[in-house]
Coordinates of C-alpha atoms in Angstrom, one line a residue:
M1 CA -21.3 -6.9 -18.4
L2 CA -19.3 -6.1 -15.7
A3 CA -19.0 -9.3 -13.4
D4 CA -20.5 -8.0 -9.7
T5 CA -22.2 -10.9 -8.3
P6 CA -21.2 -12.6 -5.7
V7 CA -18.5 -14.9 -5.4
A8 CA -19.6 -18.5 -5.8
V9 CA -17.4 -21.6 -3.8
A10 CA -15.5 -22.3 -6.6
P11 CA -15.6 -26.6 -7.4
L12 CA -12.4 -28.2 -6.6
R13 CA -11.0 -27.6 -10.4
R14 CA -11.1 -23.8 -10.1
A15 CA -10.1 -23.6 -6.8
V16 CA -6.3 -25.1 -7.8
S17 CA -6.7 -23.5 -11.2
T18 CA -6.8 -19.7 -8.7
L19 CA -3.7 -20.9 -7.0
V20 CA -1.5 -22.3 -9.8
Q21 CA -2.5 -18.7 -11.1
F22 CA -1.4 -16.8 -7.8
V23 CA 2.0 -19.4 -8.0
C24 CA 2.9 -18.2 -11.5
A25 CA 1.9 -14.7 -10.8
A26 CA 4.4 -14.7 -8.0
L27 CA 7.2 -15.9 -10.0
V28 CA 7.0 -14.1 -12.7
A29 CA 6.9 -10.8 -10.7
A30 CA 9.7 -12.2 -8.6
L31 CA 11.6 -12.7 -11.9
V32 CA 10.7 -9.3 -13.6
A33 CA 11.8 -7.9 -9.8
A34 CA 14.9 -9.6 -10.0
V35 CA 16.1 -9.0 -13.6
G36 CA 14.4 -5.5 -13.6
L37 CA 17.0 -4.8 -10.5
F38 CA 20.2 -6.8 -11.6
A39 CA 20.2 -4.6 -15.0
F40 CA 19.6 -1.5 -13.1
D41 CA 22.9 -2.9 -10.6
R42 CA 25.3 -2.8 -13.8
V43 CA 24.7 0.0 -14.7
Q44 CA 27.2 2.9 -13.1
W45 CA 23.9 5.7 -12.3
P46 CA 24.3 9.6 -10.7
A47 CA 22.5 10.1 -7.6
F48 CA 18.8 10.9 -7.7
N49 CA 19.3 14.1 -5.4
S50 CA 22.0 15.6 -7.5
S51 CA 20.8 14.8 -11.3
N52 CA 17.7 14.1 -13.5
V53 CA 19.3 10.6 -15.2
T54 CA 17.3 7.9 -12.8
Q55 CA 13.8 10.4 -13.2
A56 CA 14.1 10.0 -16.7
V57 CA 14.5 6.9 -17.7
T58 CA 12.1 5.7 -14.7
T59 CA 9.4 7.7 -17.3
V60 CA 10.3 5.6 -19.9
M61 CA 10.5 2.7 -18.4
Q62 CA 6.6 3.9 -16.5
F63 CA 5.7 4.4 -19.9
A64 CA 6.6 1.1 -21.2
A65 CA 5.0 -0.6 -18.2
L66 CA 1.7 1.4 -18.9
A67 CA 1.5 0.6 -22.5
V68 CA 2.2 -3.4 -22.7
L69 CA -0.1 -3.2 -19.6
G70 CA -2.8 -1.2 -21.6
L71 CA -2.0 -3.5 -24.1
S72 CA -3.2 -6.5 -22.4
I73 CA -6.2 -5.0 -22.0
Y74 CA -7.6 -4.9 -25.0
L75 CA -6.4 -8.2 -25.7
L76 CA -8.5 -9.6 -22.6
R77 CA -11.4 -7.4 -23.2
R78 CA -11.4 -8.9 -27.0
R79 CA -11.0 -12.1 -25.3
R80 CA -7.8 -12.5 -27.6
W81 CA -4.6 -14.0 -26.6
V82 CA -5.8 -14.3 -23.4
T83 CA -3.6 -16.8 -21.2
G84 CA -0.6 -14.7 -23.0
A85 CA -2.6 -11.0 -22.2
R86 CA -2.5 -12.7 -18.8
V87 CA 1.0 -12.9 -18.6
L88 CA 1.8 -9.9 -19.7
S89 CA -0.1 -7.9 -17.4
W90 CA 1.5 -9.2 -14.7
A91 CA 4.9 -9.1 -16.4
A92 CA 3.8 -5.2 -17.0
L93 CA 2.8 -4.6 -13.5
S94 CA 5.6 -6.0 -11.6
G95 CA 7.7 -4.1 -14.1
L96 CA 5.7 -1.2 -13.4
V97 CA 6.6 -1.3 -9.4
T98 CA 10.7 -2.2 -10.4
A99 CA 10.9 0.7 -12.8
T100 CA 9.4 3.3 -10.0
L101 CA 11.1 2.6 -7.4
G102 CA 14.6 0.5 -8.5
M103 CA 15.9 2.8 -10.7
P104 CA 15.4 6.3 -8.5
L105 CA 17.1 3.8 -5.9
A106 CA 19.7 2.2 -8.5
A107 CA 22.7 4.2 -7.9
T108 CA 22.1 3.6 -3.6
R109 CA 21.9 0.3 -1.5
L110 CA 19.7 1.2 1.0
Y111 CA 16.0 1.6 0.6
L112 CA 13.9 4.3 0.9
H113 CA 14.2 6.7 3.9
G114 CA 17.7 4.2 4.2
I115 CA 18.4 3.7 7.3
S116 CA 16.8 7.0 9.5
V117 CA 14.1 6.7 11.8
D118 CA 11.6 4.0 11.5
Q119 CA 13.4 2.2 8.9
E120 CA 16.3 1.8 10.8
F121 CA 14.1 -0.7 13.2
R122 CA 12.6 -2.4 10.4
T123 CA 16.5 -3.0 8.7
Q124 CA 17.4 -4.2 12.5
F125 CA 14.8 -6.5 12.9
L126 CA 15.4 -8.0 9.0
T127 CA 19.0 -8.1 9.7
R128 CA 18.0 -9.8 12.8
L129 CA 15.8 -12.4 11.2
T130 CA 18.6 -12.9 8.2
D131 CA 21.0 -14.3 10.9
S132 CA 18.4 -17.1 12.2
A133 CA 15.2 -18.1 11.4
A134 CA 13.5 -17.9 15.3
L135 CA 11.1 -15.8 15.6
R136 CA 13.4 -13.1 18.1
D137 CA 12.7 -10.0 19.5
M138 CA 14.6 -7.2 16.7
N139 CA 16.5 -5.8 20.0
Y140 CA 16.3 -7.8 22.9
A141 CA 17.6 -10.9 24.0
D142 CA 16.1 -13.8 25.7
L143 CA 12.5 -12.2 24.1
P144 CA 10.2 -14.2 21.7
S145 CA 9.0 -11.2 18.5
F146 CA 6.7 -8.9 19.4
Y147 CA 6.5 -6.8 16.0
P148 CA 4.9 -9.4 13.1
A149 CA 7.6 -11.2 11.8
G150 CA 6.1 -12.7 8.5
W151 CA 7.8 -10.4 5.9
F152 CA 10.7 -9.6 7.9
W153 CA 10.6 -13.6 8.7
I154 CA 10.3 -14.0 4.6
G155 CA 13.0 -11.7 4.4
G156 CA 15.5 -13.0 6.1
R157 CA 15.4 -16.5 4.8
V158 CA 15.9 -15.1 1.2
A159 CA 18.7 -12.7 1.9
N160 CA 20.5 -15.7 3.8
L161 CA 19.8 -17.5 0.9
L162 CA 21.7 -15.5 -1.0
G163 CA 24.0 -14.6 1.4
M164 CA 23.4 -11.3 2.0
D165 CA 23.6 -9.1 4.9
G166 CA 20.1 -8.1 6.0
W167 CA 20.4 -4.3 5.2
E168 CA 22.1 -5.0 2.1
A169 CA 18.8 -7.2 0.9
F170 CA 16.3 -4.8 2.1
K171 CA 16.0 -2.8 -1.0
P172 CA 16.2 -5.6 -2.8
Y173 CA 13.9 -7.5 -1.0
A174 CA 11.1 -4.5 -0.6
I175 CA 10.8 -4.0 -4.0
G176 CA 10.6 -7.4 -5.2
S177 CA 8.0 -8.5 -2.8
L178 CA 6.0 -5.4 -3.8
A179 CA 6.1 -6.8 -6.9
V180 CA 4.3 -9.5 -5.9
A181 CA 2.0 -8.7 -4.2
A182 CA 0.7 -5.9 -6.9
V183 CA 0.3 -9.1 -9.2
V184 CA -1.2 -11.4 -6.4
A185 CA -3.9 -8.8 -6.3
L186 CA -4.3 -8.1 -9.9
V187 CA -5.1 -12.5 -9.6
L188 CA -7.4 -12.0 -6.7
W189 CA -9.1 -9.2 -8.8
S190 CA -9.7 -11.4 -12.0
E191 CA -11.4 -13.4 -9.5
L192 CA -13.8 -10.9 -8.7
V193 CA -14.6 -8.8 -11.4
R194 CA -13.8 -8.9 -15.6
S195 CA -10.5 -9.5 -16.7
D196 CA -9.4 -6.2 -18.5
L197 CA -11.4 -4.6 -15.2
A198 CA -8.9 -6.3 -13.0
V199 CA -5.8 -5.3 -14.6
L200 CA -7.4 -1.3 -14.1
A201 CA -8.5 -2.2 -10.8
A202 CA -4.7 -3.3 -10.3
T203 CA -3.2 -1.2 -11.6
A204 CA -4.8 2.0 -9.8
T205 CA -4.0 0.8 -6.3
T206 CA -0.5 -0.4 -7.3
L207 CA 0.2 3.2 -8.3
V208 CA -1.1 4.7 -5.1
V209 CA 0.4 2.1 -3.1
L210 CA 3.3 3.0 -5.0
A211 CA 3.6 6.8 -4.0
Y212 CA 2.1 6.8 -0.2
G213 CA 2.7 3.5 1.1
S214 CA 6.3 2.2 -0.7
P215 CA 7.8 3.5 2.4
E216 CA 6.3 1.1 4.0
P217 CA 7.0 -2.1 2.6
Y218 CA 5.6 -4.8 5.1
G219 CA 2.9 -2.7 5.1
A220 CA 2.2 -1.9 1.7
V221 CA 2.3 -5.6 0.7
I222 CA -1.0 -5.9 2.3
A223 CA -2.7 -2.0 1.7
V224 CA -2.3 -3.5 -2.2
L225 CA -4.6 -6.2 -1.6
V226 CA -7.7 -4.8 0.5
A227 CA -9.7 -3.1 -1.4
P228 CA -10.5 -6.8 -3.6
A229 CA -10.3 -8.6 0.3
L230 CA -13.0 -6.1 1.1
V231 CA -14.9 -7.3 -2.0
L232 CA -14.6 -11.0 -2.0
A233 CA -15.4 -10.5 2.1
W234 CA -18.9 -8.7 1.3
A235 CA -19.1 -11.9 -0.7
G236 CA -18.8 -14.0 1.5
F237 CA -21.8 -12.6 3.7
L238 CA -24.4 -11.7 0.8
P239 CA -25.2 -15.9 0.4
A240 CA -26.7 -15.1 4.6
T241 CA -28.4 -12.3 3.8
R242 CA -30.7 -14.0 1.1
G243 CA -31.0 -17.3 3.0
G244 CA -28.1 -18.6 1.4
R245 CA -27.6 -21.9 2.2
G246 CA -25.2 -25.3 1.3
R247 CA -21.6 -24.2 0.4
Q248 CA -22.7 -20.7 -1.5
G249 CA -20.3 -17.9 -0.5
W250 CA -17.7 -20.0 1.5
G251 CA -15.1 -19.9 -0.4
A252 CA -14.7 -16.3 0.1
V253 CA -15.2 -16.9 3.7
V254 CA -12.0 -18.8 3.8
G255 CA -10.5 -16.3 1.3
T256 CA -11.2 -13.4 3.4
G257 CA -9.9 -15.4 7.1
L258 CA -6.9 -16.1 4.8
F259 CA -6.2 -12.6 4.4
L260 CA -6.9 -11.3 7.7
G261 CA -4.5 -14.0 8.6
L262 CA -1.7 -12.5 6.6
A263 CA -2.7 -9.1 7.8
A264 CA -1.9 -10.1 11.3
T265 CA 1.5 -11.7 10.2
F266 CA 2.5 -8.6 8.9
Y267 CA 0.7 -5.6 10.2
T268 CA -0.9 -5.6 12.8
L269 CA -2.8 -2.0 11.9
Y270 CA -3.7 -3.2 8.6
L271 CA -5.2 -6.4 10.6
G272 CA -6.7 -3.6 13.0
I273 CA -9.1 -2.0 10.1
A274 CA -9.2 -5.1 7.7
A275 CA -10.9 -6.9 10.4
F276 CA -12.6 -3.9 11.9
A277 CA -14.5 -3.1 8.2
V278 CA -15.1 -7.0 7.5
T279 CA -17.4 -6.4 11.4
V280 CA -18.8 -3.5 9.7
M281 CA -20.3 -5.9 6.7
A282 CA -21.6 -8.3 9.1
V283 CA -23.0 -6.3 11.2
V284 CA -25.0 -4.3 7.9
A285 CA -25.1 -8.1 6.4
A286 CA -27.2 -9.0 9.6
Y287 CA -29.4 -6.2 9.0
L288 CA -30.2 -7.3 5.5
A289 CA -30.6 -10.9 6.1
R290 CA -32.8 -9.6 9.6
R291 CA -34.9 -7.1 7.5
A292 CA -35.5 -9.8 4.6
T293 CA -36.6 -12.5 6.5
G294 CA -38.2 -10.2 9.7
S295 CA -36.8 -13.3 11.9
W296 CA -33.4 -12.8 14.1
R297 CA -32.6 -16.5 13.2
A298 CA -31.6 -15.1 10.1
V299 CA -28.3 -13.6 11.9
L300 CA -26.8 -17.0 13.0
P301 CA -25.2 -17.9 9.3
V302 CA -23.6 -14.3 9.1
L303 CA -22.6 -14.5 12.5
V304 CA -21.7 -17.7 11.4
R305 CA -19.1 -17.1 9.0
L306 CA -18.2 -13.8 11.0
V307 CA -16.8 -16.7 13.2
V308 CA -15.3 -18.9 11.2
M309 CA -13.1 -16.0 9.3
A310 CA -11.8 -15.0 12.6
S311 CA -10.9 -18.5 13.8
I312 CA -8.7 -19.1 10.4
A313 CA -7.1 -15.8 10.6
V314 CA -6.3 -16.7 14.5
L315 CA -4.7 -20.0 13.6
V316 CA -2.6 -18.0 10.6
A317 CA -1.1 -15.4 12.4
L318 CA -0.7 -17.4 15.3
I319 CA 2.2 -19.4 12.8
V320 CA 4.1 -15.9 14.4
W321 CA 2.3 -14.7 17.4
A322 CA 2.5 -18.1 19.1
P323 CA 6.0 -17.8 20.5
F324 CA 4.8 -14.1 22.0
V325 CA 1.5 -15.8 23.7
F326 CA 2.6 -18.7 25.0
D327 CA 6.0 -16.4 27.2
V328 CA 2.6 -14.3 27.7
L329 CA 0.8 -16.9 29.1
G330 CA 3.4 -18.8 31.1
G331 CA 3.9 -16.3 33.0
N332 CA 5.9 -13.3 31.8
P333 CA 3.3 -10.7 31.7
P334 CA 4.0 -7.2 29.4
S335 CA 5.6 -5.3 32.4
E336 CA 4.2 -2.4 30.6
S337 CA 1.4 -1.4 28.7
G338 CA 3.9 0.2 26.6
T339 CA 3.6 3.3 24.1
A340 CA 3.3 2.3 20.4
T341 CA -0.2 4.0 20.1
H342 CA 1.6 7.3 21.3
Y343 CA 1.4 9.4 18.0
L344 CA -0.3 11.8 17.0
P345 CA 0.5 14.3 14.5
D346 CA -1.4 16.6 12.4
A347 CA -3.0 14.3 10.3
G348 CA -4.1 12.3 12.7
A349 CA -5.9 15.1 13.6
R350 CA -8.4 15.6 11.8
L351 CA -10.2 13.9 9.2
P352 CA -9.1 13.3 5.2
F353 CA -10.8 14.3 2.4
P354 CA -8.4 13.5 -0.4
M355 CA -11.3 13.7 -2.7
F356 CA -11.4 17.7 -2.7
H357 CA -8.0 17.9 -3.4
M358 CA -6.4 19.8 -6.6
S359 CA -4.7 16.7 -7.9
L360 CA -5.0 13.7 -9.6
M361 CA -5.0 11.6 -6.6
G362 CA -8.0 14.3 -5.8
L363 CA -9.6 13.7 -9.2
L364 CA -10.0 10.1 -9.0
S365 CA -10.9 10.1 -5.1
L366 CA -13.5 12.4 -6.6
L367 CA -14.5 10.0 -9.4
G368 CA -14.4 7.4 -7.1
T369 CA -16.6 8.5 -3.9
V370 CA -19.5 9.7 -6.7
W371 CA -19.6 5.8 -7.7
L372 CA -19.2 5.0 -4.2
V373 CA -22.6 7.1 -3.6
G374 CA -24.4 6.2 -6.6
R375 CA -23.9 2.9 -7.8
A376 CA -24.5 1.7 -3.6
S377 CA -27.7 0.3 -4.0
S378 CA -26.5 -1.8 -7.5
S379 CA -23.2 -2.5 -7.2
H380 CA -21.8 -5.2 -4.6
R381 CA -18.0 -3.7 -5.2
A382 CA -19.3 -0.6 -4.5
Q383 CA -21.0 -1.5 -0.9
A384 CA -17.9 -3.4 -0.2
L385 CA -15.7 -0.6 -0.9
G386 CA -18.3 1.5 0.7
L387 CA -17.9 0.1 3.5
G388 CA -14.8 0.1 3.7
V389 CA -14.2 3.7 3.7
I390 CA -16.8 4.1 6.4
A391 CA -14.6 1.9 8.2
V392 CA -11.4 3.7 7.7
Y393 CA -13.1 7.1 8.6
L394 CA -15.0 5.5 11.6
W395 CA -11.5 4.1 12.7
Y396 CA -10.5 7.7 12.1
L397 CA -13.0 9.3 14.7
A398 CA -12.3 6.8 16.8
S399 CA -8.5 7.2 17.0
M400 CA -9.2 11.2 18.1
A401 CA -11.9 10.0 20.4
S402 CA -9.2 8.2 22.6
T403 CA -7.3 11.0 22.6
A404 CA -9.7 11.7 25.4
V405 CA -8.1 9.1 27.7
G406 CA -4.4 9.2 26.7
N407 CA -4.1 6.7 23.7
T408 CA -4.4 6.6 20.0
L409 CA -5.2 4.6 16.9
L410 CA -2.6 5.5 15.2
A411 CA -5.5 6.7 12.1
F412 CA -2.7 8.3 9.9
R413 CA -1.2 5.2 8.8
L414 CA -4.9 4.4 7.6
E415 CA -4.7 7.3 4.9
V416 CA -3.1 4.8 2.5
I417 CA -6.3 2.6 3.2
L418 CA -8.1 5.1 2.4
L419 CA -6.2 6.2 -1.1
V420 CA -6.4 2.3 -2.2
L421 CA -10.2 1.9 -1.7
L422 CA -10.9 5.2 -3.6
A423 CA -8.3 4.3 -6.5
A424 CA -10.2 1.0 -7.2
A425 CA -13.4 3.2 -6.8
G426 CA -11.8 5.6 -8.7
A427 CA -11.4 2.9 -11.7
F428 CA -14.3 1.6 -11.5
A429 CA -16.0 5.4 -11.6
F430 CA -13.9 5.8 -14.8
V431 CA -15.4 3.0 -17.1
D432 CA -18.9 2.8 -15.9
F433 CA -18.5 7.1 -17.0
S434 CA -16.8 6.5 -19.6
R435 CA -19.4 3.6 -20.8
W436 CA -22.4 6.4 -20.1
I437 CA -20.4 9.2 -22.1
S438 CA -20.2 7.1 -24.4
L439 CA -24.0 6.4 -25.0
A440 CA -24.8 9.6 -24.8
T441 CA -23.1 10.3 -27.8
S442 CA -24.4 7.3 -29.6
E443 CA -21.1 5.3 -29.1
N444 CA -19.2 7.8 -31.1
P445 CA -15.5 5.9 -31.8
R446 CA -14.2 9.6 -31.3
V447 CA -15.3 10.1 -27.9
R448 CA -14.3 6.5 -26.7
R449 CA -10.6 7.4 -27.9
V450 CA -10.5 10.5 -25.8
L451 CA -12.1 8.8 -23.4
V452 CA -8.7 6.5 -23.3
A453 CA -6.2 8.8 -24.2
V454 CA -7.5 10.8 -21.3
G455 CA -7.3 8.0 -18.7
A456 CA -3.9 6.7 -20.6
L457 CA -2.2 9.8 -20.1
G458 CA -3.6 10.6 -16.6
A459 CA -2.0 7.0 -16.0
L460 CA 1.5 8.2 -16.8
A461 CA 1.5 11.4 -15.8
F462 CA 0.5 10.0 -12.1
A463 CA 3.4 7.7 -12.3
Q464 CA 5.9 10.1 -13.6
N465 CA 5.4 12.2 -10.5
I466 CA 5.9 9.3 -7.9
P467 CA 9.4 9.7 -7.6
Q468 CA 8.8 13.3 -6.4
V469 CA 6.3 12.1 -3.8
L470 CA 9.4 10.4 -2.6
A471 CA 11.2 12.6 -3.5
G472 CA 12.4 13.1 0.5
E473 CA 12.6 9.4 1.1
I474 CA 14.4 8.4 -2.1
T475 CA 17.4 11.6 -0.6
V476 CA 17.3 10.3 2.9
A477 CA 18.9 6.6 0.9
Y478 CA 21.2 8.8 -0.6
T479 CA 22.8 10.3 2.1
D480 CA 22.6 7.9 5.0
T481 CA 25.4 6.3 5.6
D482 CA 25.0 2.1 4.6
G483 CA 26.7 -0.8 6.1
S484 CA 29.7 -0.6 3.9
G485 CA 30.4 2.9 5.3
E486 CA 29.6 4.8 2.3
R487 CA 27.7 6.8 0.9
A488 CA 25.8 6.6 -2.5
D489 CA 25.9 10.5 -3.0
Q490 CA 29.7 9.8 -2.6
R491 CA 29.7 12.4 -0.1
P492 CA 31.6 12.1 3.2
A493 CA 30.2 9.7 5.1
G494 CA 28.9 9.7 8.9
A495 CA 29.8 7.9 11.7
A496 CA 28.5 5.0 11.2
S497 CA 31.7 4.5 8.6
Y498 CA 33.4 3.2 11.5
Y499 CA 31.1 0.6 12.8
A500 CA 33.2 -2.1 10.8
E501 CA 35.8 -0.8 13.1
V502 CA 34.0 -1.2 16.2
D503 CA 32.4 -4.7 14.8
D504 CA 36.2 -6.3 14.5
V505 CA 36.8 -4.7 18.2
L506 CA 33.6 -6.2 19.5
L507 CA 34.2 -9.5 18.0
S508 CA 38.3 -10.1 19.5
Q509 CA 37.4 -8.9 22.8
L510 CA 34.0 -11.0 23.3
G511 CA 35.0 -13.8 21.4
G512 CA 32.0 -15.9 19.8
E513 CA 29.2 -14.7 17.6
R514 CA 27.6 -11.5 17.1
D515 CA 24.1 -13.1 18.8
D516 CA 25.9 -14.5 21.6
H517 CA 26.3 -10.7 23.0
V518 CA 24.6 -7.6 24.6
V519 CA 25.5 -3.6 23.2
L520 CA 24.5 -1.0 25.0
T521 CA 24.5 1.9 23.1
A522 CA 22.8 4.4 21.8
D523 CA 23.6 5.2 17.6
T524 CA 21.2 1.8 17.5
S525 CA 21.3 2.1 13.6
F526 CA 24.7 -0.4 14.5
L527 CA 22.3 -2.9 15.7
A528 CA 20.8 -3.0 12.6
Y529 CA 24.0 -3.6 10.7
Y530 CA 25.6 -6.4 12.8
P531 CA 23.2 -8.6 14.8
Y532 CA 24.1 -8.0 17.9
F533 CA 21.6 -7.8 20.2
G534 CA 20.5 -4.1 21.8
F535 CA 20.3 -3.4 26.1
Q536 CA 17.9 -1.0 25.4
A537 CA 15.5 -0.3 22.4
L538 CA 16.1 3.1 19.8
T539 CA 12.7 4.3 21.7
S540 CA 9.8 3.0 23.6
H541 CA 7.5 2.9 20.8
Y542 CA 9.1 -0.3 18.9
A543 CA 10.0 -2.0 22.1
N544 CA 8.6 -5.3 22.9
P545 CA 6.2 -4.4 26.2
L546 CA 8.0 -7.5 27.7
A547 CA 11.3 -5.8 28.2
D548 CA 10.6 -2.4 30.0
F549 CA 11.9 -0.3 28.2
S550 CA 11.4 2.3 31.2
A551 CA 12.6 -0.2 34.2
R552 CA 16.3 0.0 31.9
A553 CA 16.0 3.8 31.4
A554 CA 16.4 4.4 34.9
A555 CA 19.0 1.6 35.7
I556 CA 21.1 3.6 32.7
E557 CA 20.9 7.0 33.9
E558 CA 21.2 5.2 37.8
W559 CA 25.0 3.5 36.5
S560 CA 26.1 7.0 35.2
E561 CA 26.1 7.9 39.2
L562 CA 28.0 5.6 41.0
S563 CA 31.1 5.9 42.0
S564 CA 34.0 2.9 41.2
P565 CA 33.7 -0.2 38.6
G566 CA 33.1 -2.5 41.3
E567 CA 29.5 -0.7 41.9
L568 CA 28.8 -0.6 38.3
L569 CA 29.6 -4.9 37.7
A570 CA 27.4 -5.3 40.9
A571 CA 24.8 -3.5 39.7
W572 CA 25.3 -5.2 36.2
E573 CA 25.5 -8.2 38.3
E574 CA 21.8 -8.4 39.5
L575 CA 20.2 -6.9 36.6
P576 CA 16.5 -9.2 35.9
W577 CA 17.8 -8.8 32.0
R578 CA 21.0 -9.7 30.5
A579 CA 23.5 -6.9 31.1
P580 CA 25.2 -5.2 28.7
D581 CA 28.3 -7.8 28.0
A582 CA 29.8 -4.5 25.7
V583 CA 28.8 -0.2 25.5
V584 CA 29.6 2.0 22.6
F585 CA 29.2 5.6 23.7
R586 CA 30.1 8.9 22.1
Q587 CA 32.9 10.2 23.6
G588 CA 31.9 13.6 25.3
A589 CA 33.9 17.0 26.4
E590 CA 32.8 15.3 30.2
G591 CA 32.8 11.4 30.1
Y592 CA 31.3 8.9 28.1
T593 CA 27.7 9.9 26.7
L594 CA 24.6 7.6 25.9
R595 CA 21.5 9.6 24.3
L596 CA 18.6 8.2 24.8
A597 CA 15.2 9.0 24.5
E598 CA 11.9 8.9 26.3
D599 CA 8.1 8.9 25.4
V600 CA 6.6 12.9 25.7
Y601 CA 3.6 12.3 24.4
P602 CA 0.7 14.1 24.0
N603 CA 3.4 16.5 22.2
D604 CA 4.1 16.6 19.0
P605 CA 7.0 15.3 18.5
N606 CA 6.6 12.5 21.0
V607 CA 9.7 11.9 21.9
R608 CA 12.2 13.9 23.7
R609 CA 15.9 12.9 23.3
Y610 CA 18.6 13.5 26.7
T611 CA 21.9 12.9 26.9
V612 CA 23.6 10.4 30.2
T613 CA 27.1 10.9 30.8
F614 CA 29.0 8.7 32.2
P615 CA 32.4 9.3 34.0
K616 CA 35.9 8.0 32.4
E617 CA 36.7 6.9 35.7
L618 CA 33.9 4.6 36.0
F619 CA 36.2 1.9 33.6
D620 CA 39.4 2.5 34.9
D621 CA 39.7 -0.8 35.8
P622 CA 41.8 -4.3 34.7
R623 CA 37.9 -5.7 34.5
F624 CA 37.2 -3.0 30.8
T625 CA 38.9 -2.6 28.0
V626 CA 38.3 0.6 26.6
T627 CA 39.0 1.2 23.0
E628 CA 38.7 4.5 21.0
V629 CA 36.9 4.0 17.7
G630 CA 36.7 7.3 16.0
P631 CA 33.8 8.9 17.6
F632 CA 33.1 5.8 19.3
V633 CA 34.7 4.3 22.7
V634 CA 34.0 1.1 23.3
V635 CA 33.8 -0.6 26.7
T636 CA 34.2 -4.0 27.2
A637 CA 33.6 -6.2 30.2
T638 CA 36.6 -9.0 30.8
G639 CA 35.3 -10.1 34.0
E640 CA 33.4 -10.7 36.8
P641 CA 33.0 -7.9 40.1
A642 CA 36.0 -8.5 43.0

């Protein structure tokens, strides 16, 4: 019988047992990922974009991992060697993550999408928190972090402990954290449904996250937890709809609050959709309670549970948000609203319907959709996942409607959440449909074997295609120049190969530590490799709203029009922010150049790049030191204005 009842509050012994399982599963996953990545690194592999070798080895490893997962499902279903089967499932699921991402990236030191575009600021944040445990902004000096620091802070501490640079730790930490999150989700599923079903659901959702969410690892670790967390949340509300009293369901309430708090420390957008989905559940639960009792007083227990969830989430969120909140409350309000939500690609301008795509993902989504509708009145899991799906579609509609007032809710980034929810539903649907087909054929063992074979082959087919889904991101990891100045595909490195020399120049001329200095540069990937503070961020979309991105951009343009070094130094002296200690320019035909960016939403692309040129004469003064390094010109300020 499927475990489809609300989760009651566990006795203390069960709560401790569950916590121990979380810890043990995480340790197993971390060990498997560490051993796997270390083993991959011992072999000289060819680049993924120029050879099929790593794809072949990845497929073999995926086959082995899925076979072990299948064995664990069999043992758990037969209730044989249960403890060993659980450990096997943890090891196999984390091994599946490690093989699927680690092997295609085995010949590069960079993670998916290399150091390009969004991955640049993510690497910069990890580098910042590797350099110091303080919750400082990834780019700007003297500002608290605005971007949720949870995942990056943990990674920074791991990198610091291992003596690794932030950029170098990004790949192993991203893969390892995904492996840990996958098995944590498995343990959570095991508390909600039968153990063998938990392995099936966790495997399905993990594969979907690997395929569509892994380029954003700090979001992927939340995405893989969303489905079981929503089932848990619904279990927290259900007792209140039936007049439940006492402690019934409060364990689920606390667990949901902790998940929302974790999401707040890792990824704000996923916090938003999770909190919205939980709120939708509360509204539905309140309606059911009111209908069951005929009294509005019955709504109060639902409201109390929602408030408790929110309170726990806020307390957890303050672990990383407190410095920013206190800075704002202390009289440093944001200078501008920010442009983080100024992005509307094609995927955000229409509703996604993956269940009608001709693919394995489409088939799984279609199965899940049919199951969600068909079991809506009889399955609490279907209700929870269905309300989550509804919340995602409502978010999409709200995002598209908000474009009328010049904003979006970045709904396109929630497609992976939709796919995860439908994949979980699809996994349960496959089990239910298989049972019905088996019953319809008088439980013919040959039919059972066929169904098992179809499911297993489908999982392997989907898994082995993940590297191809991620082919573009993997290729960039090989073609970008890493922090050692090398390209993993053995081709000539780009301008970033001169970064080490630029760093030497800055340290020799400025002295002190890297994070003592502010550097103005348009080659912001330099700041992703070395923990100098930047005077200006890559784009306004990821800039701290306390930093006044627009005013800084205007100031840079004004400096380029000044006529003497004295005027420039005087302008720096009058800045309301810390002035640059150095500027890293590019050589230009008419002077020294910086290629900056401005927001041009609602256009797509939403960023316009423009060049600001400084005349060389502006730095022809003994108070500046000018050093040419490859394509760069490094200017350091060595004196005060006369």
